[in-house]
Amino acid sequence: MDATAAGEAREAGVRTYPCRSCGARLSFAPGTRELRCEFCGATNAIAPDEGSVDELDFEAYLQQLEAGEPTLEEEHVRCDKCGAEQTLAVAVFASRCAFCAAAIVSTSYAHRRIRPKSIVPFQLDRSRAQESFRRWIRRRWLAPLDLKRYAQTDAALAGVYLPFWTYDCRTSTDYSGQRGRRHDKSTSWTPVSGHVDLFHDDVVVLASQSVPDTLRGSPWRFDTSGLVPYKPEFVSGFRAEAYRIGLKDGFAIARGTIDERIRMAIRRDIGGDEQRIEAVRTRYGDITFKHVLMPVWISAYRYRDRAYRFIVNGQTGEVFGESPLSWWKVTLIAIVALLILYVILRNQ
């Protein structure tokens, strides 16, 4: 392959969207179906959706993946606006040019064998995400009193599409246990057994490893009815990551959520005042999945020389993250709780 052909092959792996008015590179405008020019303000409409958001057969895809994922390597791309060559991290397939800030989207999806087929586009722009963060800060009633002023100096928010798996599954469970009936000072127990059938819809699992450990267990509450067929235009101008947690490992995580839902259903089925679950036998069937991209704004703020990270849901505006505690408030609550407990025990 000669130098010209090699250059064409390399550039073919990067997709950019030029403005029809000034030629600058376009970025997706949250809450719209438009690409917007950051220089002249012109907009280009994103074409209507083609296709549908479909569930895929879990077992069939696992068989296809038996050969293993290809070796994951950093991807070298060339910005066709300024010509600069740069390297995308192993799990990143969309970003901005490090030299001219033009939006670039790799067409290789970081060499992954499963590509995203659906996406929840950003609904909140940066300013609305900052407003959500400041409201969240004001509600930290256990935080130090002077924390609120740090909401005005929070670090720049970074818009990121994170990879997720969603799983659908039917479960059929036989169980045995005991039903408890409370009396004045005792509980009587009766042996029980039964069966529960459940359908689990869109159990969401984060497939990224870039989220800090302190935030990985946070609630990822996205409205999956907002999924639309994937288009690279939606990620233009944002950082976007490919999955690092595979399809099979993702379902192992999803089973934790599914099994907890089963145990809750069993407790409801047992009834009574208390329940004991002694044996559970579950069969999992009709497993399907979707590989989707979800929008978040990620940032951090500092308080007394320590960084606290937070995430804003780019669809709903929900915020979760780390915040400092006011120890005098915590101590006061503990003292009040102990006083209440003392009064209760004294009156018994």
Short mmCIF file of C-alpha atoms in Angstrom, two decimals, residues 40-336:
data_model
loop_
_atom_site.label_atom_id
_atom_site.label_comp_id
_atom_site.label_asym_id
_atom_site.label_seq_id
_atom_site.Cartn_x
_atom_site.Cartn_y
_atom_site.Cartn_z
CA CYS A 40 -21.42 30.76 13.18
CA GLY A 41 -24.39 29.16 15.00
CA ALA A 42 -25.75 27.46 11.87
CA THR A 43 -27.58 24.17 12.36
CA ASN A 44 -27.76 21.03 10.25
CA ALA A 45 -30.68 18.67 10.88
CA ILE A 46 -30.00 15.03 11.71
CA ALA A 47 -31.77 12.70 9.31
CA PRO A 48 -34.89 10.88 10.58
CA ASP A 49 -34.34 7.55 12.30
CA GLU A 50 -34.12 4.45 10.19
CA GLY A 51 -34.74 1.04 11.66
CA SER A 52 -35.79 0.30 15.22
CA VAL A 53 -34.38 -0.36 18.69
CA ASP A 54 -34.28 -4.17 18.79
CA GLU A 55 -33.50 -6.77 21.42
CA LEU A 56 -30.68 -9.16 20.43
CA ASP A 57 -30.37 -12.84 21.29
CA PHE A 58 -27.91 -13.24 24.17
CA GLU A 59 -26.89 -16.87 23.58
CA ALA A 60 -26.43 -16.37 19.83
CA TYR A 61 -24.07 -13.45 20.38
CA LEU A 62 -22.09 -15.34 23.03
CA GLN A 63 -21.45 -18.09 20.47
CA GLN A 64 -20.22 -15.49 17.99
CA LEU A 65 -17.87 -14.09 20.63
CA GLU A 66 -16.35 -17.46 21.57
CA ALA A 67 -13.30 -16.63 19.46
CA GLY A 68 -12.70 -13.69 21.79
CA GLU A 69 -12.55 -9.95 21.29
CA PRO A 70 -9.72 -8.66 19.09
CA THR A 71 -6.64 -7.27 20.81
CA LEU A 72 -7.53 -3.84 22.15
CA GLU A 73 -5.08 -1.18 21.08
CA GLU A 74 -4.91 2.58 21.01
CA GLU A 75 -6.25 3.97 17.77
CA HIS A 76 -4.30 6.44 15.67
CA VAL A 77 -6.49 8.97 13.84
CA ARG A 78 -5.93 12.04 11.70
CA CYS A 79 -8.06 15.17 12.06
CA ASP A 80 -9.18 16.19 8.59
CA LYS A 81 -9.66 19.79 9.70
CA CYS A 82 -6.10 20.61 10.84
CA GLY A 83 -4.32 17.46 9.69
CA ALA A 84 -2.92 16.63 13.12
CA GLU A 85 -2.37 12.98 13.97
CA GLN A 86 -3.23 11.80 17.46
CA THR A 87 -4.01 8.71 19.50
CA LEU A 88 -7.36 7.82 21.02
CA ALA A 89 -7.32 5.85 24.27
CA VAL A 90 -8.17 2.15 24.12
CA ALA A 91 -11.82 2.60 25.14
CA VAL A 92 -12.51 5.96 23.43
CA PHE A 93 -14.01 6.25 19.95
CA ALA A 94 -15.25 9.87 19.92
CA SER A 95 -13.55 12.97 21.23
CA ARG A 96 -12.21 16.34 20.11
CA CYS A 97 -8.99 17.01 18.26
CA ALA A 98 -6.28 17.84 20.79
CA PHE A 99 -4.92 20.54 18.48
CA CYS A 100 -7.93 22.35 16.96
CA ALA A 101 -10.83 21.03 19.15
CA ALA A 102 -12.75 19.78 16.10
CA ALA A 103 -15.21 16.98 16.83
CA ILE A 104 -13.97 13.58 15.63
CA VAL A 105 -15.80 10.24 15.64
CA SER A 106 -13.96 7.02 14.85
CA THR A 107 -15.91 4.56 12.72
CA SER A 108 -14.11 1.55 14.24
CA TYR A 109 -15.84 1.77 17.65
CA ALA A 110 -12.47 1.05 19.28
CA HIS A 111 -12.26 -2.29 17.41
CA ARG A 112 -15.13 -3.84 19.41
CA ARG A 113 -17.07 -6.70 17.81
CA ILE A 114 -20.44 -5.54 19.20
CA ARG A 115 -21.38 -2.04 18.08
CA PRO A 116 -23.99 0.17 19.78
CA LYS A 117 -27.29 -0.05 17.95
CA SER A 118 -29.17 2.49 20.07
CA ILE A 119 -28.48 5.62 22.06
CA VAL A 120 -30.17 8.06 24.44
CA PRO A 121 -29.09 11.45 23.05
CA PHE A 122 -28.12 14.24 25.46
CA GLN A 123 -31.19 16.19 26.58
CA LEU A 124 -29.38 18.59 28.96
CA ASP A 125 -26.77 21.02 27.71
CA ARG A 126 -23.85 22.12 29.87
CA SER A 127 -25.62 25.09 31.48
CA ARG A 128 -28.65 23.02 32.52
CA ALA A 129 -26.35 20.33 33.91
CA GLN A 130 -24.58 22.97 36.01
CA GLU A 131 -27.94 24.16 37.33
CA SER A 132 -28.79 20.57 38.33
CA PHE A 133 -25.47 20.30 40.16
CA ARG A 134 -26.03 23.53 42.10
CA ARG A 135 -29.50 22.40 43.17
CA TRP A 136 -27.97 19.12 44.33
CA ILE A 137 -25.34 20.97 46.36
CA ARG A 138 -28.01 23.07 48.07
CA ARG A 139 -29.80 19.88 49.20
CA ARG A 140 -26.71 18.40 50.91
CA TRP A 141 -28.09 19.13 54.36
CA LEU A 142 -25.38 17.09 56.09
CA ALA A 143 -22.64 19.00 54.23
CA PRO A 144 -20.66 21.90 55.75
CA LEU A 145 -22.47 25.24 55.64
CA ASP A 146 -19.85 26.87 53.43
CA LEU A 147 -20.02 24.16 50.75
CA LYS A 148 -22.72 25.95 48.78
CA ARG A 149 -20.39 28.66 47.57
CA TYR A 150 -18.26 26.01 45.89
CA ALA A 151 -21.13 25.37 43.51
CA GLN A 152 -20.10 28.59 41.80
CA THR A 153 -16.57 27.36 41.21
CA ASP A 154 -17.18 23.79 40.06
CA ALA A 155 -14.83 22.48 37.39
CA ALA A 156 -15.87 22.36 33.76
CA LEU A 157 -18.36 19.62 33.00
CA ALA A 158 -17.35 17.01 30.45
CA GLY A 159 -20.08 15.43 28.35
CA VAL A 160 -19.54 11.69 27.91
CA TYR A 161 -21.52 8.87 26.36
CA LEU A 162 -20.96 5.81 28.53
CA PRO A 163 -21.51 2.24 27.27
CA PHE A 164 -24.21 0.12 28.91
CA TRP A 165 -25.76 -3.29 28.46
CA THR A 166 -29.47 -3.72 29.03
CA TYR A 167 -30.82 -7.23 29.59
CA ASP A 168 -34.31 -8.69 29.34
CA CYS A 169 -34.91 -12.06 30.98
CA ARG A 170 -37.67 -14.40 32.11
CA THR A 171 -37.14 -16.28 35.35
CA SER A 172 -38.95 -19.26 36.81
CA THR A 173 -38.20 -19.84 40.50
CA ASP A 174 -39.10 -22.55 43.01
CA TYR A 175 -38.48 -21.70 46.64
CA SER A 176 -38.91 -22.97 50.16
CA GLY A 177 -38.86 -21.05 53.41
CA GLN A 178 -40.92 -20.05 56.43
CA ARG A 179 -43.70 -17.58 57.13
CA GLY A 180 -43.57 -15.76 60.46
CA ARG A 181 -46.54 -14.51 62.48
CA ARG A 182 -45.76 -12.10 65.31
CA HIS A 183 -47.41 -12.49 68.70
CA ASP A 184 -46.92 -10.36 71.81
CA LYS A 185 -43.35 -11.40 72.52
CA SER A 186 -42.68 -14.19 70.05
CA THR A 187 -42.98 -15.22 66.43
CA SER A 188 -44.44 -18.48 65.18
CA TRP A 189 -43.05 -19.99 61.98
CA THR A 190 -44.79 -22.12 59.35
CA PRO A 191 -42.94 -23.99 56.55
CA VAL A 192 -43.91 -22.79 53.07
CA SER A 193 -42.91 -23.43 49.47
CA GLY A 194 -43.98 -21.87 46.22
CA HIS A 195 -43.20 -20.70 42.71
CA VAL A 196 -42.78 -17.24 41.15
CA ASP A 197 -42.45 -16.27 37.47
CA LEU A 198 -41.03 -12.86 36.56
CA PHE A 199 -40.11 -10.86 33.50
CA HIS A 200 -37.17 -8.50 33.94
CA ASP A 201 -37.15 -5.61 31.48
CA ASP A 202 -34.07 -3.51 30.67
CA VAL A 203 -31.82 -4.38 33.60
CA VAL A 204 -29.09 -1.75 33.10
CA VAL A 205 -25.38 -2.56 33.59
CA LEU A 206 -22.55 -0.05 33.22
CA ALA A 207 -19.96 -1.46 30.78
CA SER A 208 -17.31 1.21 31.40
CA GLN A 209 -14.36 0.99 33.80
CA SER A 210 -13.51 4.70 33.69
CA VAL A 211 -16.11 5.72 36.30
CA PRO A 212 -14.53 6.06 39.77
CA ASP A 213 -15.19 3.14 42.12
CA THR A 214 -17.04 5.45 44.52
CA LEU A 215 -19.62 6.21 41.83
CA ARG A 216 -19.90 2.85 40.02
CA GLY A 217 -22.64 1.62 42.36
CA SER A 218 -24.73 4.75 41.83
CA PRO A 219 -28.26 4.48 40.45
CA TRP A 220 -28.22 4.60 36.65
CA ARG A 221 -31.83 5.65 36.11
CA PHE A 222 -32.31 6.25 32.41
CA ASP A 223 -35.65 6.20 30.63
CA THR A 224 -34.99 3.54 28.02
CA SER A 225 -38.14 4.55 26.14
CA GLY A 226 -35.96 7.46 24.99
CA LEU A 227 -33.62 5.13 23.07
CA VAL A 228 -33.29 5.86 19.35
CA PRO A 229 -31.29 4.03 16.67
CA TYR A 230 -27.60 4.91 16.93
CA LYS A 231 -26.27 7.63 14.65
CA PRO A 232 -22.68 8.90 14.88
CA GLU A 233 -24.04 12.47 14.61
CA PHE A 234 -25.35 12.18 18.18
CA VAL A 235 -21.84 11.67 19.62
CA SER A 236 -20.17 14.39 17.53
CA GLY A 237 -18.54 16.89 19.89
CA PHE A 238 -18.71 14.59 22.92
CA ARG A 239 -16.37 12.01 24.36
CA ALA A 240 -17.73 8.50 23.84
CA GLU A 241 -16.44 5.24 25.27
CA ALA A 242 -16.57 1.65 24.10
CA TYR A 243 -17.34 -1.15 26.53
CA ARG A 244 -14.62 -2.66 28.72
CA ILE A 245 -16.98 -5.06 30.52
CA GLY A 246 -18.06 -7.71 28.03
CA LEU A 247 -21.49 -9.11 27.26
CA LYS A 248 -21.12 -12.26 29.38
CA ASP A 249 -19.58 -10.49 32.38
CA GLY A 250 -22.27 -7.82 32.13
CA PHE A 251 -25.01 -10.42 32.52
CA ALA A 252 -23.27 -11.81 35.60
CA ILE A 253 -23.62 -8.33 37.11
CA ALA A 254 -27.24 -8.07 35.93
CA ARG A 255 -28.02 -11.36 37.67
CA GLY A 256 -27.27 -9.69 40.98
CA THR A 257 -30.11 -7.23 40.32
CA ILE A 258 -32.38 -9.95 38.92
CA ASP A 259 -31.80 -12.27 41.89
CA GLU A 260 -32.58 -9.48 44.35
CA ARG A 261 -35.86 -8.80 42.54
CA ILE A 262 -36.66 -12.53 42.75
CA ARG A 263 -36.04 -12.54 46.51
CA MET A 264 -38.33 -9.53 46.93
CA ALA A 265 -41.04 -11.35 44.94
CA ILE A 266 -40.56 -14.46 47.08
CA ARG A 267 -41.02 -12.44 50.28
CA ARG A 268 -44.25 -10.98 48.90
CA ASP A 269 -45.41 -14.46 47.93
CA ILE A 270 -44.63 -15.90 51.38
CA GLY A 271 -46.52 -13.09 53.09
CA GLY A 272 -46.97 -12.92 56.85
CA ASP A 273 -45.16 -10.57 59.21
CA GLU A 274 -41.68 -11.97 58.61
CA GLN A 275 -40.16 -14.24 56.01
CA ARG A 276 -37.27 -16.70 55.90
CA ILE A 277 -35.97 -17.85 52.53
CA GLU A 278 -34.16 -21.16 52.80
CA ALA A 279 -33.77 -22.47 49.24
CA VAL A 280 -34.08 -20.81 45.82
CA ARG A 281 -33.89 -22.59 42.46
CA THR A 282 -34.10 -20.26 39.46
CA ARG A 283 -34.13 -20.95 35.73
CA TYR A 284 -33.23 -18.08 33.38
CA GLY A 285 -34.67 -18.01 29.87
CA ASP A 286 -35.40 -15.84 26.83
CA ILE A 287 -32.37 -13.66 27.58
CA THR A 288 -31.96 -10.73 25.20
CA PHE A 289 -29.81 -7.63 25.33
CA LYS A 290 -29.12 -4.23 23.84
CA HIS A 291 -25.79 -2.45 23.67
CA VAL A 292 -26.56 1.24 24.20
CA LEU A 293 -24.85 4.55 24.86
CA MET A 294 -26.16 6.79 27.67
CA PRO A 295 -25.33 10.48 28.26
CA VAL A 296 -23.70 11.85 31.43
CA TRP A 297 -21.93 15.03 32.47
CA ILE A 298 -18.92 14.28 34.67
CA SER A 299 -16.92 16.69 36.79
CA ALA A 300 -15.46 17.37 40.23
CA TYR A 301 -15.28 20.21 42.74
CA ARG A 302 -12.83 20.93 45.52
CA TYR A 303 -13.49 21.52 49.18
CA ARG A 304 -10.65 22.03 51.65
CA ASP A 305 -8.01 20.67 49.26
CA ARG A 306 -9.93 17.50 48.45
CA ALA A 307 -11.64 16.67 45.15
CA TYR A 308 -15.21 15.33 45.15
CA ARG A 309 -16.55 13.83 41.94
CA PHE A 310 -20.10 13.85 40.68
CA ILE A 311 -22.18 12.82 37.67
CA VAL A 312 -25.21 14.50 36.13
CA ASN A 313 -27.58 12.27 34.16
CA GLY A 314 -27.59 13.85 30.69
CA GLN A 315 -31.17 12.72 30.06
CA THR A 316 -32.99 13.38 33.36
CA GLY A 317 -30.74 15.84 35.22
CA GLU A 318 -30.44 13.53 38.25
CA VAL A 319 -27.19 14.10 40.15
CA PHE A 320 -25.22 11.67 42.29
CA GLY A 321 -21.74 11.97 43.67
CA GLU A 322 -19.46 12.54 46.60
CA SER A 323 -19.84 15.32 49.15
CA PRO A 324 -18.12 16.18 52.45
CA LEU A 325 -19.90 15.74 55.77
CA SER A 326 -20.23 18.25 58.54
CA TRP A 327 -19.12 16.29 61.59
CA TRP A 328 -20.96 18.55 64.03
CA LYS A 329 -24.22 17.88 62.14
CA VAL A 330 -23.57 14.13 62.14
CA THR A 331 -22.72 14.23 65.86
CA LEU A 332 -25.88 16.20 66.63
CA ILE A 333 -28.05 13.67 64.79
CA ALA A 334 -26.36 10.80 66.65
CA ILE A 335 -27.02 12.49 70.00
CA VAL A 336 -30.69 13.07 69.14
#
